[in-house]
Amino acid sequence: HWGYMTTNGPSTWGKDFPIANGERQSPIDIVTTAAEYDSDVLGSNALSTNYTPESEVKLVNNGHSIMCQITKKGVLTGGPLGKDEYRLEQFHLHWGAEDNRGSEHTVDGKMYASELHLVHWNASKYSSFADAVQKPDGLAVLGIFITPGVACNQFKVISDNCGKLKTSGAEMTVDTTLDPTLLLPSNTSDYWTYLGSLTTPPLFESVTWIVFKEPVEYSKEQLLALRNLVDSDGNHMQDNYRPPAALKQRKVKKTFT
Ligand SMILES: O=C(Nc1cc(S(=O)(=O)[N+](=O)[O-])cc([N+](=O)[O-])c1O)Nc1c(F)c(F)c(F)c(F)c1F
Ligand SMILES: [Zn+2]
């Protein structure tokens, strides 16, 4: 089964998933000086999130990350997504064994300690996540960089329960008033955006990526909670990030000068 160890990690994925060497793979290294400011596409209608606070969340250790399934109908639209409404399906994270690595996107080669992904599907054009997941305009993922600092209160419901999700396949439903909006950085106007893919197998090239410039802070304890999770092979779930893929014929756009 695919994973992040030497024997089944990113360098081996091309065997079972040839698209791993495709034309629009993710993540990428964001070269800030090469990103193009594009006012018309991005400036005209600002990116907007309209999430409804969850009353309960379903946390799943899916063997390669900790995933939080969303039940309410949160919507993302605007910016590179135009008028299409993308519905929040789930969020999960990628992280390292130490603070100096763990994010999937890098900024001028800099890696953050972790990266949070909010996965949305195009509900204006498709009938379900499964229907959208292989379409070129099917998904939109918000990427939020995480750096060690003060605790993120909104993330406590996840980090406080990681200890109970130690084994792969474990899941639990927790009553909470988690508001996904509060997982975003305060500045959601400044971001990079480009056309890419899922960063885990099946690596479908169906994602419009929106990566915020401003990182958010999680405490050392919250990062440690992630590192204590166990993957499907019984190892500590750490370094579950794919290294940057080739940019090929793509341009990265930015909303700030
Ligand atoms: O639902 C999925 N979401 C997802 C995406 C990423 S991602 O890193 O690729 N991403 O886009 O953020 C990371 C994780 N994760 O938990 O780490 C995820 O759970 N992936 C996914 C899948 F698991 C399948 F088996 C499948 F058949 C399919 F079509 C899928 F799209
Ligand atoms: Zn991800």
PDB file of C-alpha atoms and ligand atoms in Angstrom:
ATOM      1  CA  HIS A   1       0.000   0.000   0.000  1.00  0.00           C
ATOM      2  CA  TRP A   2       1.325   3.509  -0.743  1.00  0.00           C
ATOM      3  CA  GLY A   3       2.768   5.528   2.134  1.00  0.00           C
ATOM      4  CA  TYR A   4       5.700   7.758   2.993  1.00  0.00           C
ATOM      5  CA  MET A   5       8.401   5.213   3.866  1.00  0.00           C
ATOM      6  CA  THR A   6      11.396   4.465   1.644  1.00  0.00           C
ATOM      7  CA  THR A   7       9.737   1.329   0.290  1.00  0.00           C
ATOM      8  CA  ASN A   8       6.312   2.833  -0.511  1.00  0.00           C
ATOM      9  CA  GLY A   9       6.892   6.601  -0.506  1.00  0.00           C
ATOM     10  CA  PRO A  10       6.462   9.370  -3.131  1.00  0.00           C
ATOM     11  CA  SER A  11       9.357   8.149  -5.312  1.00  0.00           C
ATOM     12  CA  THR A  12       7.554   4.778  -5.777  1.00  0.00           C
ATOM     13  CA  TRP A  13       4.031   6.116  -6.442  1.00  0.00           C
ATOM     14  CA  GLY A  14       4.597   6.377 -10.229  1.00  0.00           C
ATOM     15  CA  LYS A  15       4.503   2.575 -10.440  1.00  0.00           C
ATOM     16  CA  ASP A  16       0.836   2.291  -9.471  1.00  0.00           C
ATOM     17  CA  PHE A  17      -0.162   5.868 -10.322  1.00  0.00           C
ATOM     18  CA  PRO A  18       1.597   6.911 -13.559  1.00  0.00           C
ATOM     19  CA  ILE A  19       0.003  10.378 -13.326  1.00  0.00           C
ATOM     20  CA  ALA A  20       2.601  11.022 -10.591  1.00  0.00           C
ATOM     21  CA  ASN A  21       4.819  12.303 -13.423  1.00  0.00           C
ATOM     22  CA  GLY A  22       1.976  14.271 -15.049  1.00  0.00           C
ATOM     23  CA  GLU A  23       1.783  17.856 -16.313  1.00  0.00           C
ATOM     24  CA  ARG A  24      -0.072  19.369 -13.348  1.00  0.00           C
ATOM     25  CA  GLN A  25       1.137  17.610 -10.202  1.00  0.00           C
ATOM     26  CA  SER A  26       1.195  19.035  -6.657  1.00  0.00           C
ATOM     27  CA  PRO A  27       2.728  20.243  -4.444  1.00  0.00           C
ATOM     28  CA  ILE A  28       5.174  22.696  -6.020  1.00  0.00           C
ATOM     29  CA  ASP A  29       7.874  25.053  -4.810  1.00  0.00           C
ATOM     30  CA  ILE A  30       6.372  28.549  -5.030  1.00  0.00           C
ATOM     31  CA  VAL A  31       9.057  30.835  -6.499  1.00  0.00           C
ATOM     32  CA  THR A  32       7.731  34.176  -5.252  1.00  0.00           C
ATOM     33  CA  THR A  33       9.523  36.307  -7.866  1.00  0.00           C
ATOM     34  CA  ALA A  34       8.119  34.191 -10.726  1.00  0.00           C
ATOM     35  CA  ALA A  35       4.487  34.368  -9.524  1.00  0.00           C
ATOM     36  CA  GLU A  36       2.375  36.703 -11.686  1.00  0.00           C
ATOM     37  CA  TYR A  37       0.100  39.349 -10.191  1.00  0.00           C
ATOM     38  CA  ASP A  38      -3.182  38.967 -12.088  1.00  0.00           C
ATOM     39  CA  SER A  39      -5.672  41.652 -11.061  1.00  0.00           C
ATOM     40  CA  ASP A  40      -8.530  40.906 -13.480  1.00  0.00           C
ATOM     41  CA  VAL A  41      -9.025  37.225 -12.653  1.00  0.00           C
ATOM     42  CA  LEU A  42      -8.341  37.661  -8.962  1.00  0.00           C
ATOM     43  CA  GLY A  43      -9.015  41.307  -8.154  1.00  0.00           C
ATOM     44  CA  SER A  44     -12.538  41.413  -9.590  1.00  0.00           C
ATOM     45  CA  ASN A  45     -14.198  39.119  -7.051  1.00  0.00           C
ATOM     46  CA  ALA A  46     -12.435  38.351  -3.799  1.00  0.00           C
ATOM     47  CA  LEU A  47     -12.196  34.781  -2.562  1.00  0.00           C
ATOM     48  CA  SER A  48     -15.027  34.217  -0.089  1.00  0.00           C
ATOM     49  CA  THR A  49     -15.735  31.444   2.387  1.00  0.00           C
ATOM     50  CA  ASN A  50     -19.166  30.878   3.880  1.00  0.00           C
ATOM     51  CA  TYR A  51     -18.738  28.052   6.369  1.00  0.00           C
ATOM     52  CA  THR A  52     -21.332  26.958   8.928  1.00  0.00           C
ATOM     53  CA  PRO A  53     -19.916  25.991  12.338  1.00  0.00           C
ATOM     54  CA  GLU A  54     -20.071  22.208  12.820  1.00  0.00           C
ATOM     55  CA  SER A  55     -22.071  20.856  15.766  1.00  0.00           C
ATOM     56  CA  GLU A  56     -20.072  17.635  15.677  1.00  0.00           C
ATOM     57  CA  VAL A  57     -17.047  16.482  13.716  1.00  0.00           C
ATOM     58  CA  LYS A  58     -16.023  13.003  12.602  1.00  0.00           C
ATOM     59  CA  LEU A  59     -12.285  12.473  13.025  1.00  0.00           C
ATOM     60  CA  VAL A  60     -10.708   9.641  11.035  1.00  0.00           C
ATOM     61  CA  ASN A  61      -7.195   8.248  11.170  1.00  0.00           C
ATOM     62  CA  ASN A  62      -7.121   7.119   7.532  1.00  0.00           C
ATOM     63  CA  GLY A  63      -3.637   5.642   7.720  1.00  0.00           C
ATOM     64  CA  HIS A  64      -1.894   8.600   6.098  1.00  0.00           C
ATOM     65  CA  SER A  65      -3.346  11.598   7.887  1.00  0.00           C
ATOM     66  CA  ILE A  66      -5.901  12.705  10.427  1.00  0.00           C
ATOM     67  CA  MET A  67      -9.004  13.685   8.495  1.00  0.00           C
ATOM     68  CA  CYS A  68     -11.971  15.714   9.754  1.00  0.00           C
ATOM     69  CA  GLN A  69     -15.145  14.961   7.813  1.00  0.00           C
ATOM     70  CA  ILE A  70     -17.472  17.973   7.426  1.00  0.00           C
ATOM     71  CA  THR A  71     -21.260  17.542   7.585  1.00  0.00           C
ATOM     72  CA  LYS A  72     -22.487  21.147   7.266  1.00  0.00           C
ATOM     73  CA  LYS A  73     -22.660  22.834   3.879  1.00  0.00           C
ATOM     74  CA  GLY A  74     -19.664  25.155   3.852  1.00  0.00           C
ATOM     75  CA  VAL A  75     -19.022  26.996   0.584  1.00  0.00           C
ATOM     76  CA  LEU A  76     -15.942  28.543  -1.063  1.00  0.00           C
ATOM     77  CA  THR A  77     -16.239  30.768  -4.150  1.00  0.00           C
ATOM     78  CA  GLY A  78     -14.669  33.771  -5.901  1.00  0.00           C
ATOM     79  CA  GLY A  79     -11.060  34.494  -6.799  1.00  0.00           C
ATOM     80  CA  PRO A  80      -9.791  31.892  -9.311  1.00  0.00           C
ATOM     81  CA  LEU A  81     -13.022  29.896  -8.804  1.00  0.00           C
ATOM     82  CA  GLY A  82     -15.184  32.598 -10.400  1.00  0.00           C
ATOM     83  CA  LYS A  83     -18.869  32.085  -9.719  1.00  0.00           C
ATOM     84  CA  ASP A  84     -18.610  28.330  -9.114  1.00  0.00           C
ATOM     85  CA  GLU A  85     -19.452  27.273  -5.542  1.00  0.00           C
ATOM     86  CA  TYR A  86     -17.119  24.674  -4.054  1.00  0.00           C
ATOM     87  CA  ARG A  87     -18.401  22.728  -1.024  1.00  0.00           C
ATOM     88  CA  LEU A  88     -16.142  21.851   1.919  1.00  0.00           C
ATOM     89  CA  GLU A  89     -15.841  18.051   2.142  1.00  0.00           C
ATOM     90  CA  GLN A  90     -13.066  17.468   4.662  1.00  0.00           C
ATOM     91  CA  PHE A  91      -9.837  18.811   5.986  1.00  0.00           C
ATOM     92  CA  HIS A  92      -6.589  17.062   6.955  1.00  0.00           C
ATOM     93  CA  LEU A  93      -2.935  17.869   7.472  1.00  0.00           C
ATOM     94  CA  HIS A  94       0.606  16.947   6.439  1.00  0.00           C
ATOM     95  CA  TRP A  95       3.485  17.332   8.888  1.00  0.00           C
ATOM     96  CA  GLY A  96       7.108  16.421   9.684  1.00  0.00           C
ATOM     97  CA  ALA A  97       8.911  14.537  12.469  1.00  0.00           C
ATOM     98  CA  GLU A  98      10.527  17.880  13.407  1.00  0.00           C
ATOM     99  CA  ASP A  99       9.548  21.536  13.073  1.00  0.00           C
ATOM    100  CA  ASN A 100      11.958  22.157  10.170  1.00  0.00           C
ATOM    101  CA  ARG A 101       9.874  20.118   7.708  1.00  0.00           C
ATOM    102  CA  GLY A 102       6.337  18.903   7.049  1.00  0.00           C
ATOM    103  CA  SER A 103       4.597  21.241   4.625  1.00  0.00           C
ATOM    104  CA  GLU A 104       3.971  20.110   1.042  1.00  0.00           C
ATOM    105  CA  HIS A 105       4.178  23.441  -0.744  1.00  0.00           C
ATOM    106  CA  THR A 106       7.409  25.335  -0.160  1.00  0.00           C
ATOM    107  CA  VAL A 107       8.013  29.073  -0.587  1.00  0.00           C
ATOM    108  CA  ASP A 108      11.351  29.826  -2.242  1.00  0.00           C
ATOM    109  CA  GLY A 109      12.484  26.454  -0.906  1.00  0.00           C
ATOM    110  CA  LYS A 110      11.305  27.149   2.657  1.00  0.00           C
ATOM    111  CA  MET A 111       9.360  24.302   4.274  1.00  0.00           C
ATOM    112  CA  TYR A 112       6.937  24.944   7.142  1.00  0.00           C
ATOM    113  CA  ALA A 113       6.285  22.538  10.044  1.00  0.00           C
ATOM    114  CA  SER A 114       2.889  21.489   8.692  1.00  0.00           C
ATOM    115  CA  GLU A 115       0.246  22.290   6.079  1.00  0.00           C
ATOM    116  CA  LEU A 116      -3.529  22.177   6.574  1.00  0.00           C
ATOM    117  CA  HIS A 117      -5.670  21.277   3.537  1.00  0.00           C
ATOM    118  CA  LEU A 118      -9.375  22.144   3.294  1.00  0.00           C
ATOM    119  CA  VAL A 119     -10.702  20.005   0.415  1.00  0.00           C
ATOM    120  CA  HIS A 120     -13.748  21.340  -1.524  1.00  0.00           C
ATOM    121  CA  TRP A 121     -15.616  20.011  -4.593  1.00  0.00           C
ATOM    122  CA  ASN A 122     -17.393  21.981  -7.353  1.00  0.00           C
ATOM    123  CA  ALA A 123     -21.052  21.720  -6.342  1.00  0.00           C
ATOM    124  CA  SER A 124     -22.079  24.124  -9.135  1.00  0.00           C
ATOM    125  CA  LYS A 125     -21.059  21.610 -11.812  1.00  0.00           C
ATOM    126  CA  TYR A 126     -20.974  18.144 -10.219  1.00  0.00           C
ATOM    127  CA  SER A 127     -23.289  16.054  -8.049  1.00  0.00           C
ATOM    128  CA  SER A 128     -20.842  14.730  -5.471  1.00  0.00           C
ATOM    129  CA  PHE A 129     -17.202  14.698  -4.363  1.00  0.00           C
ATOM    130  CA  ALA A 130     -16.740  11.318  -6.071  1.00  0.00           C
ATOM    131  CA  ASP A 131     -18.137  12.761  -9.316  1.00  0.00           C
ATOM    132  CA  ALA A 132     -15.941  15.864  -9.110  1.00  0.00           C
ATOM    133  CA  VAL A 133     -12.686  14.268  -7.951  1.00  0.00           C
ATOM    134  CA  GLN A 134     -11.415  13.415 -11.442  1.00  0.00           C
ATOM    135  CA  LYS A 135     -12.630  16.529 -13.289  1.00  0.00           C
ATOM    136  CA  PRO A 136     -10.069  19.238 -14.173  1.00  0.00           C
ATOM    137  CA  ASP A 137     -12.221  21.874 -12.384  1.00  0.00           C
ATOM    138  CA  GLY A 138     -13.605  19.432  -9.831  1.00  0.00           C
ATOM    139  CA  LEU A 139     -11.750  20.340  -6.629  1.00  0.00           C
ATOM    140  CA  ALA A 140     -10.402  23.380  -4.808  1.00  0.00           C
ATOM    141  CA  VAL A 141      -8.038  22.954  -1.870  1.00  0.00           C
ATOM    142  CA  LEU A 142      -7.047  25.737   0.540  1.00  0.00           C
ATOM    143  CA  GLY A 143      -3.464  25.291   1.758  1.00  0.00           C
ATOM    144  CA  ILE A 144      -2.585  26.900   5.095  1.00  0.00           C
ATOM    145  CA  PHE A 145       1.024  26.861   6.340  1.00  0.00           C
ATOM    146  CA  ILE A 146       1.503  26.032  10.024  1.00  0.00           C
ATOM    147  CA  THR A 147       4.397  27.276  12.146  1.00  0.00           C
ATOM    148  CA  PRO A 148       5.138  26.538  15.835  1.00  0.00           C
ATOM    149  CA  GLY A 149       3.863  29.244  18.203  1.00  0.00           C
ATOM    150  CA  VAL A 150       0.765  29.826  20.291  1.00  0.00           C
ATOM    151  CA  ALA A 151      -1.957  27.173  20.378  1.00  0.00           C
ATOM    152  CA  CYS A 152      -4.745  27.331  17.799  1.00  0.00           C
ATOM    153  CA  ASN A 153      -7.981  27.076  19.817  1.00  0.00           C
ATOM    154  CA  GLN A 154     -10.062  25.951  16.866  1.00  0.00           C
ATOM    155  CA  PHE A 155      -7.645  23.037  16.295  1.00  0.00           C
ATOM    156  CA  LYS A 156      -7.834  21.855  19.927  1.00  0.00           C
ATOM    157  CA  VAL A 157     -10.801  19.593  19.192  1.00  0.00           C
ATOM    158  CA  ILE A 158      -8.531  17.667  16.807  1.00  0.00           C
ATOM    159  CA  SER A 159      -5.201  17.796  18.697  1.00  0.00           C
ATOM    160  CA  ASP A 160      -6.909  16.895  22.020  1.00  0.00           C
ATOM    161  CA  ASN A 161      -8.349  13.736  20.423  1.00  0.00           C
ATOM    162  CA  CYS A 162      -5.367  12.488  18.423  1.00  0.00           C
ATOM    163  CA  GLY A 163      -4.432  10.292  21.414  1.00  0.00           C
ATOM    164  CA  LYS A 164      -7.711   8.386  20.983  1.00  0.00           C
ATOM    165  CA  LEU A 165      -7.126   7.901  17.230  1.00  0.00           C
ATOM    166  CA  LYS A 166      -3.785   6.219  17.529  1.00  0.00           C
ATOM    167  CA  THR A 167      -4.406   3.338  15.185  1.00  0.00           C
ATOM    168  CA  SER A 168      -5.095   3.465  11.475  1.00  0.00           C
ATOM    169  CA  GLY A 169      -8.802   3.136  10.736  1.00  0.00           C
ATOM    170  CA  ALA A 170      -9.764   4.579  14.128  1.00  0.00           C
ATOM    171  CA  GLU A 171     -12.565   7.128  13.981  1.00  0.00           C
ATOM    172  CA  MET A 172     -14.597   9.073  16.473  1.00  0.00           C
ATOM    173  CA  THR A 173     -17.370  11.652  16.485  1.00  0.00           C
ATOM    174  CA  VAL A 174     -16.865  14.620  18.772  1.00  0.00           C
ATOM    175  CA  ASP A 175     -19.441  17.229  19.751  1.00  0.00           C
ATOM    176  CA  THR A 176     -17.917  20.596  19.075  1.00  0.00           C
ATOM    177  CA  THR A 177     -18.634  24.015  17.639  1.00  0.00           C
ATOM    178  CA  LEU A 178     -15.734  23.938  15.216  1.00  0.00           C
ATOM    179  CA  ASP A 179     -15.859  26.837  12.750  1.00  0.00           C
ATOM    180  CA  PRO A 180     -13.563  26.080   9.767  1.00  0.00           C
ATOM    181  CA  THR A 181     -13.330  29.842   9.115  1.00  0.00           C
ATOM    182  CA  LEU A 182     -11.241  30.113  12.271  1.00  0.00           C
ATOM    183  CA  LEU A 183      -8.704  27.644  10.910  1.00  0.00           C
ATOM    184  CA  LEU A 184      -7.764  30.190   8.222  1.00  0.00           C
ATOM    185  CA  PRO A 185      -5.114  32.895   8.627  1.00  0.00           C
ATOM    186  CA  SER A 186      -6.375  36.409   9.414  1.00  0.00           C
ATOM    187  CA  ASN A 187      -5.227  37.590   5.982  1.00  0.00           C
ATOM    188  CA  THR A 188      -7.110  35.570   3.341  1.00  0.00           C
ATOM    189  CA  SER A 189      -6.597  38.181   0.601  1.00  0.00           C
ATOM    190  CA  ASP A 190      -2.952  37.343  -0.066  1.00  0.00           C
ATOM    191  CA  TYR A 191      -2.496  33.936  -1.689  1.00  0.00           C
ATOM    192  CA  TRP A 192      -0.874  32.100  -4.577  1.00  0.00           C
ATOM    193  CA  THR A 193      -3.030  29.999  -6.900  1.00  0.00           C
ATOM    194  CA  TYR A 194      -2.266  27.458  -9.641  1.00  0.00           C
ATOM    195  CA  LEU A 195      -3.745  24.349 -11.268  1.00  0.00           C
ATOM    196  CA  GLY A 196      -2.517  21.117  -9.669  1.00  0.00           C
ATOM    197  CA  SER A 197      -3.473  17.764  -8.241  1.00  0.00           C
ATOM    198  CA  LEU A 198      -4.210  15.737  -5.146  1.00  0.00           C
ATOM    199  CA  THR A 199      -0.878  15.278  -3.349  1.00  0.00           C
ATOM    200  CA  THR A 200      -1.713  11.735  -2.282  1.00  0.00           C
ATOM    201  CA  PRO A 201      -2.610   8.796  -4.540  1.00  0.00           C
ATOM    202  CA  PRO A 202      -4.671   8.680  -6.727  1.00  0.00           C
ATOM    203  CA  LEU A 203      -2.993  12.074  -7.511  1.00  0.00           C
ATOM    204  CA  PHE A 204      -5.909  13.169  -9.730  1.00  0.00           C
ATOM    205  CA  GLU A 205      -5.154  16.423 -11.620  1.00  0.00           C
ATOM    206  CA  SER A 206      -8.377  18.065 -10.525  1.00  0.00           C
ATOM    207  CA  VAL A 207      -7.347  20.672  -7.945  1.00  0.00           C
ATOM    208  CA  THR A 208      -7.340  24.460  -8.130  1.00  0.00           C
ATOM    209  CA  TRP A 209      -4.833  25.216  -5.351  1.00  0.00           C
ATOM    210  CA  ILE A 210      -5.131  28.339  -3.212  1.00  0.00           C
ATOM    211  CA  VAL A 211      -2.139  28.673  -0.841  1.00  0.00           C
ATOM    212  CA  PHE A 212      -2.281  31.522   1.680  1.00  0.00           C
ATOM    213  CA  LYS A 213       0.850  33.597   2.209  1.00  0.00           C
ATOM    214  CA  GLU A 214       0.297  34.100   5.950  1.00  0.00           C
ATOM    215  CA  PRO A 215       0.985  31.039   8.125  1.00  0.00           C
ATOM    216  CA  VAL A 216      -1.051  30.197  11.243  1.00  0.00           C
ATOM    217  CA  GLU A 217       0.459  29.116  14.582  1.00  0.00           C
ATOM    218  CA  TYR A 218      -0.065  25.815  16.384  1.00  0.00           C
ATOM    219  CA  SER A 219       1.587  25.067  19.734  1.00  0.00           C
ATOM    220  CA  LYS A 220       4.458  22.586  20.103  1.00  0.00           C
ATOM    221  CA  GLU A 221       2.019  20.276  21.959  1.00  0.00           C
ATOM    222  CA  GLN A 222      -0.457  20.401  19.079  1.00  0.00           C
ATOM    223  CA  LEU A 223       2.274  19.479  16.596  1.00  0.00           C
ATOM    224  CA  LEU A 224       3.471  16.683  18.915  1.00  0.00           C
ATOM    225  CA  ALA A 225      -0.091  15.293  19.033  1.00  0.00           C
ATOM    226  CA  LEU A 226       0.039  14.856  15.246  1.00  0.00           C
ATOM    227  CA  ARG A 227       3.397  13.104  15.417  1.00  0.00           C
ATOM    228  CA  ASN A 228       2.065  10.550  17.897  1.00  0.00           C
ATOM    229  CA  LEU A 229      -0.537   9.242  15.460  1.00  0.00           C
ATOM    230  CA  VAL A 230       0.151   5.770  14.045  1.00  0.00           C
ATOM    231  CA  ASP A 231      -0.096   4.903  10.347  1.00  0.00           C
ATOM    232  CA  SER A 232      -1.420   1.769   8.603  1.00  0.00           C
ATOM    233  CA  ASP A 233       1.971   0.048   9.049  1.00  0.00           C
ATOM    234  CA  GLY A 234       2.034   0.739  12.789  1.00  0.00           C
ATOM    235  CA  ASN A 235       4.727   3.398  12.503  1.00  0.00           C
ATOM    236  CA  HIS A 236       4.477   6.925  13.880  1.00  0.00           C
ATOM    237  CA  MET A 237       2.696   8.997  11.257  1.00  0.00           C
ATOM    238  CA  GLN A 238       5.360  11.570  10.487  1.00  0.00           C
ATOM    239  CA  ASP A 239       6.823  13.171   7.349  1.00  0.00           C
ATOM    240  CA  ASN A 240       3.554  12.461   5.490  1.00  0.00           C
ATOM    241  CA  TYR A 241       4.315  15.123   2.896  1.00  0.00           C
ATOM    242  CA  ARG A 242       5.037  14.760  -0.808  1.00  0.00           C
ATOM    243  CA  PRO A 243       8.070  16.745  -1.979  1.00  0.00           C
ATOM    244  CA  PRO A 244       7.523  19.429  -4.679  1.00  0.00           C
ATOM    245  CA  ALA A 245       6.793  18.211  -8.233  1.00  0.00           C
ATOM    246  CA  ALA A 246       7.950  19.871 -11.481  1.00  0.00           C
ATOM    247  CA  LEU A 247       6.093  23.088 -12.415  1.00  0.00           C
ATOM    248  CA  LYS A 248       6.251  22.165 -16.157  1.00  0.00           C
ATOM    249  CA  GLN A 249       4.185  24.546 -18.330  1.00  0.00           C
ATOM    250  CA  ARG A 250       2.359  26.215 -15.443  1.00  0.00           C
ATOM    251  CA  LYS A 251       2.211  29.768 -14.084  1.00  0.00           C
ATOM    252  CA  VAL A 252       1.572  30.573 -10.447  1.00  0.00           C
ATOM    253  CA  LYS A 253      -0.647  33.633  -9.904  1.00  0.00           C
ATOM    254  CA  LYS A 254      -0.635  35.861  -6.845  1.00  0.00           C
ATOM    255  CA  THR A 255      -3.162  38.351  -5.488  1.00  0.00           C
ATOM    256  CA  PHE A 256      -0.685  40.723  -3.875  1.00  0.00           C
ATOM    257  CA  THR A 257       2.154  42.908  -5.083  1.00  0.00           C
TER     258      THR A 257
HETATM  259  O1  LIG B   1     -10.646  11.984  -0.751  1.00  0.00           O
HETATM  260  C1  LIG B   1      -9.460  12.262  -0.659  1.00  0.00           C
HETATM  261  N1  LIG B   1      -9.052  13.289   0.090  1.00  0.00           N
HETATM  262  C2  LIG B   1      -7.714  13.476   0.442  1.00  0.00           C
HETATM  263  C3  LIG B   1      -6.866  14.245  -0.349  1.00  0.00           C
HETATM  264  C4  LIG B   1      -5.597  14.468   0.117  1.00  0.00           C
HETATM  265  S1  LIG B   1      -4.491  15.415  -0.736  1.00  0.00           S
HETATM  266  O2  LIG B   1      -3.307  15.593   0.080  1.00  0.00           O
HETATM  267  O3  LIG B   1      -4.290  14.789  -2.013  1.00  0.00           O
HETATM  268  N2  LIG B   1      -5.082  16.823  -0.919  1.00  0.00           N
HETATM  269  O4  LIG B   1      -5.614  17.055  -2.006  1.00  0.00           O
HETATM  270  O5  LIG B   1      -5.007  17.613   0.006  1.00  0.00           O
HETATM  271  C5  LIG B   1      -5.132  14.007   1.305  1.00  0.00           C
HETATM  272  C6  LIG B   1      -5.964  13.203   2.082  1.00  0.00           C
HETATM  273  N3  LIG B   1      -5.463  12.756   3.345  1.00  0.00           N
HETATM  274  O6  LIG B   1      -6.262  12.366   4.191  1.00  0.00           O
HETATM  275  O7  LIG B   1      -4.227  12.877   3.534  1.00  0.00           O
HETATM  276  C7  LIG B   1      -7.264  12.937   1.649  1.00  0.00           C
HETATM  277  O8  LIG B   1      -8.110  12.148   2.374  1.00  0.00           O
HETATM  278  N4  LIG B   1      -8.548  11.572  -1.346  1.00  0.00           N
HETATM  279  C8  LIG B   1      -8.974  10.499  -2.131  1.00  0.00           C
HETATM  280  C9  LIG B   1      -8.779   9.206  -1.685  1.00  0.00           C
HETATM  281  F1  LIG B   1      -8.207   9.011  -0.471  1.00  0.00           F
HETATM  282  C10 LIG B   1      -9.167   8.117  -2.467  1.00  0.00           C
HETATM  283  F2  LIG B   1      -8.942   6.862  -2.025  1.00  0.00           F
HETATM  284  C11 LIG B   1      -9.776   8.350  -3.699  1.00  0.00           C
HETATM  285  F3  LIG B   1     -10.168   7.310  -4.470  1.00  0.00           F
HETATM  286  C12 LIG B   1      -9.997   9.659  -4.138  1.00  0.00           C
HETATM  287  F4  LIG B   1     -10.578   9.858  -5.306  1.00  0.00           F
HETATM  288  C13 LIG B   1      -9.594  10.722  -3.344  1.00  0.00           C
HETATM  289  F5  LIG B   1      -9.791  11.982  -3.747  1.00  0.00           F
HETATM  290 ZN    ZN B   2      -3.496  17.127   1.620  1.00  0.00          ZN
END
